[in-house]
CSV table of C-alpha atoms in Angstrom, one decimal:
chain,number,residue,atom,x,y,z
Z,16,UNK,CA,24.5,5.0,18.8
Z,17,UNK,CA,23.7,2.3,21.5
Z,18,UNK,CA,26.4,4.2,23.8
Z,19,UNK,CA,24.5,7.5,23.2
Z,20,UNK,CA,21.2,5.9,24.2
Z,21,UNK,CA,22.3,4.3,27.2
Z,22,UNK,CA,24.0,7.7,28.3
Z,23,UNK,CA,20.5,9.2,28.5
Z,24,UNK,CA,19.2,6.3,30.8
Z,25,UNK,CA,19.4,6.8,34.7
Z,26,UNK,CA,22.0,4.3,36.3
Z,27,UNK,CA,19.4,2.9,38.7
Z,28,UNK,CA,17.3,2.0,35.5
Z,29,UNK,CA,19.9,0.0,33.7
Z,30,UNK,CA,19.5,-3.8,33.5
Z,31,UNK,CA,21.5,-6.7,32.4
Z,32,UNK,CA,20.7,-7.7,28.8
Z,33,UNK,CA,19.7,-11.4,28.5
Z,34,UNK,CA,22.5,-13.1,26.5
Z,35,UNK,CA,20.2,-14.8,24.1
Z,36,UNK,CA,18.9,-11.4,22.9
Z,37,UNK,CA,22.0,-9.4,23.2
Z,38,UNK,CA,24.5,-11.5,21.6
Z,39,UNK,CA,21.9,-12.2,18.5
Z,40,UNK,CA,21.4,-8.3,18.3
Z,41,UNK,CA,25.0,-7.5,18.1
Z,42,UNK,CA,25.6,-10.4,15.4
Z,43,UNK,CA,22.7,-8.7,13.3
Z,44,UNK,CA,24.3,-5.2,13.7
Z,45,UNK,CA,27.5,-6.4,12.1
Z,46,UNK,CA,25.8,-7.1,8.8
Z,47,UNK,CA,23.0,-4.6,8.6
Z,48,UNK,CA,23.6,-1.8,6.2
Z,49,UNK,CA,20.3,0.1,6.3
Z,50,UNK,CA,20.1,3.0,8.8
Z,51,UNK,CA,16.2,2.3,9.6
Z,52,UNK,CA,16.5,-1.3,10.1
Z,53,UNK,CA,19.8,-0.8,12.3
Z,54,UNK,CA,18.0,1.6,14.5
Z,55,UNK,CA,15.2,-1.1,15.3
Z,56,UNK,CA,18.1,-3.3,16.3
Z,57,UNK,CA,19.7,-0.7,18.4
Z,58,UNK,CA,16.2,0.4,20.1
Z,59,UNK,CA,15.5,-3.2,20.8
Z,60,UNK,CA,19.0,-3.5,22.6
Z,61,UNK,CA,18.5,-0.4,24.5
Z,62,UNK,CA,15.2,-1.3,25.7
Z,63,UNK,CA,16.5,-4.7,26.8
Z,64,UNK,CA,19.1,-2.8,28.8
Z,65,UNK,CA,16.6,-1.2,31.2
Z,66,UNK,CA,14.6,-2.6,34.0
Z,67,UNK,CA,11.3,-1.3,32.6
Z,68,UNK,CA,12.0,-2.5,29.0
Z,69,UNK,CA,13.7,-5.8,29.2
Z,70,UNK,CA,10.4,-7.8,30.1
Z,71,UNK,CA,9.0,-6.5,26.9
Z,72,UNK,CA,12.1,-7.4,24.6
Z,73,UNK,CA,11.2,-10.7,23.3
Z,74,UNK,CA,13.8,-12.7,21.2
Z,75,UNK,CA,11.3,-13.2,18.5
Z,76,UNK,CA,11.4,-9.7,17.7
Z,77,UNK,CA,14.9,-10.3,16.3
Z,78,UNK,CA,13.4,-12.5,13.8
Z,79,UNK,CA,10.5,-9.9,12.9
Z,80,UNK,CA,13.1,-7.1,12.1
Z,81,UNK,CA,15.2,-9.6,9.9
Z,82,UNK,CA,12.0,-10.3,7.7
Z,83,UNK,CA,11.1,-6.4,7.0
Z,84,UNK,CA,12.4,-4.4,4.2
Z,85,UNK,CA,13.7,-0.8,4.4
Z,86,UNK,CA,10.2,0.7,3.6
Z,87,UNK,CA,8.6,-1.4,6.4
Z,88,UNK,CA,11.1,-0.2,9.0
Z,89,UNK,CA,10.4,3.3,8.0
Z,90,UNK,CA,6.7,2.5,8.5
Z,91,UNK,CA,7.2,1.2,12.0
Z,92,UNK,CA,9.3,4.3,12.9
Z,93,UNK,CA,7.2,6.8,11.2
Z,94,UNK,CA,3.5,5.6,11.5
Z,95,UNK,CA,3.0,3.0,14.3
Z,96,UNK,CA,5.4,4.5,16.5
Z,97,UNK,CA,3.3,7.6,16.5
Z,98,UNK,CA,0.1,5.4,16.9
Z,99,UNK,CA,-1.4,6.1,13.5
Z,100,UNK,CA,-3.9,3.7,12.0
Z,101,UNK,CA,-3.7,3.3,8.2
Z,102,UNK,CA,-6.9,3.0,6.2
Z,103,UNK,CA,-7.5,0.2,3.6
Z,104,UNK,CA,-10.4,-0.5,1.2
Z,105,UNK,CA,-11.4,-2.6,-1.7
Z,106,UNK,CA,-14.2,-3.1,-3.9
Z,107,UNK,CA,-16.4,-6.1,-3.4
Z,108,UNK,CA,-19.3,-7.6,-5.6
Z,109,UNK,CA,-22.2,-8.4,-3.5
Z,110,UNK,CA,-23.9,-11.4,-4.8
Z,111,UNK,CA,-26.9,-13.7,-3.3
Z,112,UNK,CA,-24.9,-15.8,-0.7
Z,113,UNK,CA,-21.8,-13.9,-0.2
Z,114,UNK,CA,-19.2,-11.3,-1.7
Z,115,UNK,CA,-16.4,-11.6,-4.0
Z,116,UNK,CA,-13.3,-9.3,-3.8
Z,117,UNK,CA,-12.7,-7.3,-7.1
Z,118,UNK,CA,-9.4,-5.6,-6.3
Z,119,UNK,CA,-6.6,-6.0,-4.0
Z,120,UNK,CA,-6.8,-3.7,-0.8
Z,121,UNK,CA,-5.6,-0.2,-1.3
Z,122,UNK,CA,-4.0,1.6,1.7
Z,123,UNK,CA,-3.0,5.2,2.4
Z,124,UNK,CA,0.4,4.3,3.9
Z,125,UNK,CA,2.3,6.1,0.9
Z,126,UNK,CA,0.5,9.1,1.9
Z,127,UNK,CA,1.7,9.2,5.4
Z,128,UNK,CA,5.5,9.1,4.5
Z,129,UNK,CA,8.1,8.8,1.8
Z,130,UNK,CA,8.5,5.2,0.6
Z,131,UNK,CA,11.2,3.8,-1.8
Z,132,UNK,CA,8.7,1.4,-3.4
Z,133,UNK,CA,4.9,3.0,-3.0
Z,134,UNK,CA,3.7,0.2,-5.4
Z,135,UNK,CA,4.5,-2.3,-2.6
Z,136,UNK,CA,2.4,-1.0,0.0
Z,137,UNK,CA,-0.1,-3.7,-0.1
Z,138,UNK,CA,2.5,-6.3,0.1
Z,139,UNK,CA,4.1,-4.5,3.2
Z,140,UNK,CA,0.8,-4.7,5.0
Z,141,UNK,CA,0.5,-8.5,4.2
Z,142,UNK,CA,3.8,-9.0,5.5
Z,143,UNK,CA,3.1,-7.3,8.7
Z,144,UNK,CA,0.0,-9.4,9.1
Z,145,UNK,CA,1.9,-12.7,8.4
Z,146,UNK,CA,4.4,-11.5,11.0
Z,147,UNK,CA,1.8,-10.9,13.6
Z,148,UNK,CA,2.3,-7.3,13.8
Z,149,UNK,CA,-1.0,-6.0,12.2
Z,150,UNK,CA,-4.6,-7.0,12.0
Z,151,UNK,CA,-6.8,-6.4,9.2
Z,152,UNK,CA,-10.2,-5.0,10.3
Z,153,UNK,CA,-13.4,-3.8,9.0
Z,154,UNK,CA,-13.5,-1.0,11.5
Z,155,UNK,CA,-13.2,2.7,10.7
Z,156,UNK,CA,-14.0,6.1,12.2
Z,157,UNK,CA,-16.1,8.8,10.8
Z,158,UNK,CA,-13.0,11.3,10.9
Z,159,UNK,CA,-11.2,9.0,8.5
Z,160,UNK,CA,-13.7,9.4,5.6
Z,161,UNK,CA,-11.6,12.0,4.0
Z,162,UNK,CA,-8.7,9.3,3.8
Z,163,UNK,CA,-11.0,7.1,2.0
Z,164,UNK,CA,-12.0,9.8,-0.6
Z,165,UNK,CA,-8.5,10.7,-1.2
Z,166,UNK,CA,-7.7,6.9,-2.0
Z,167,UNK,CA,-11.0,6.4,-4.0
Z,168,UNK,CA,-9.6,7.7,-7.4
Z,169,UNK,CA,-6.9,5.1,-7.5
Z,170,UNK,CA,-9.6,2.4,-8.3
Z,171,UNK,CA,-12.2,4.6,-10.1
Z,172,UNK,CA,-11.4,3.1,-13.5
Z,173,UNK,CA,-11.4,-0.5,-12.3
Z,174,UNK,CA,-14.7,0.2,-10.7
Z,175,UNK,CA,-16.2,1.2,-14.0
Z,176,UNK,CA,-14.8,-1.9,-15.6
Z,177,UNK,CA,-16.4,-4.2,-12.8
Z,178,UNK,CA,-19.8,-2.2,-13.3
Z,179,UNK,CA,-19.6,-3.2,-16.9
Z,180,UNK,CA,-18.5,-6.7,-16.2
Z,181,UNK,CA,-21.7,-7.1,-13.8
Z,182,UNK,CA,-24.0,-5.5,-16.4
Z,183,UNK,CA,-22.9,-8.0,-18.9
Z,184,UNK,CA,-23.5,-10.9,-16.7
Z,185,UNK,CA,-27.0,-9.4,-15.8
Z,186,UNK,CA,-27.8,-9.3,-19.6
Z,187,UNK,CA,-27.2,-13.1,-19.5
Z,188,UNK,CA,-29.5,-13.6,-16.5
Z,189,UNK,CA,-26.8,-13.9,-14.1
Z,190,UNK,CA,-25.7,-11.9,-11.1
Z,191,UNK,CA,-29.2,-10.4,-11.1
Z,192,UNK,CA,-29.0,-8.9,-7.5
Z,193,UNK,CA,-25.3,-8.0,-7.7
Z,194,UNK,CA,-23.9,-4.9,-6.7
Z,195,UNK,CA,-20.4,-3.4,-6.2
Z,196,UNK,CA,-19.7,-2.0,-2.7
Z,197,UNK,CA,-16.6,-0.3,-1.1
Z,198,UNK,CA,-15.4,-2.1,1.9
Z,199,UNK,CA,-13.5,0.3,4.3
Z,200,UNK,CA,-11.4,-0.9,7.1
Z,201,UNK,CA,-8.1,-0.1,9.0
Z,202,UNK,CA,-5.0,-2.0,9.6
Z,203,UNK,CA,-4.4,-1.8,13.4
Z,204,UNK,CA,-1.5,-3.1,15.7
Z,205,UNK,CA,-2.3,-6.4,17.3
Z,206,UNK,CA,-1.2,-6.9,21.0
Z,207,UNK,CA,1.9,-8.6,19.8
Z,208,UNK,CA,2.5,-5.6,17.4
Z,209,UNK,CA,2.1,-3.1,20.0
Z,210,UNK,CA,4.9,-4.9,22.2
Z,211,UNK,CA,7.2,-5.0,19.1
Z,212,UNK,CA,6.7,-1.4,18.3
Z,213,UNK,CA,7.2,-0.4,22.0
Z,214,UNK,CA,10.3,-2.6,22.0
Z,215,UNK,CA,12.1,-1.5,18.7
Z,216,UNK,CA,11.2,2.3,18.8
Z,217,UNK,CA,12.8,5.0,21.0
Z,218,UNK,CA,11.0,6.1,24.0
Z,219,UNK,CA,11.6,9.8,23.3
């Protein structure tokens, strides 16, 4: 696959791969069994073999690939390579002096592609943040409202339970000004994440 990639690159664009990068990638490819993860390593090696791509191919990207799952590799290839942002939201209890998260963040990544373990989508996002690839923001766009509405039913039952909980607290003279709000946002690529995605995906 690496040879096929290199055959598409003009000879004048080919560069010498830094040994600290190339040798480590080859070592990893000897043990990788998943095609999606292998593709990330091969693309990183390919981009490191070009004059325009070698400066972006950082050795730390190898460790990032080693710390992502098969599903996460698919998300990199099929979502972030296409420059898609995936929305997320959670319910918050708004109280005097602050807010309390009532649920884990729910996201729409499982609607953008087929995952082996859809129930782990929140864990995947948290791992990307830990690795420095994603940033969790409270920014969203009007055209994404439909995406939020598609997800809202997931936590609808939990919202009812929280409303009952708030009502019980208010009967006891607590949380008198409390309200339940829906906090919307986006997971977006960090600057480090953009460099990573550019280095480990195919420049078709």
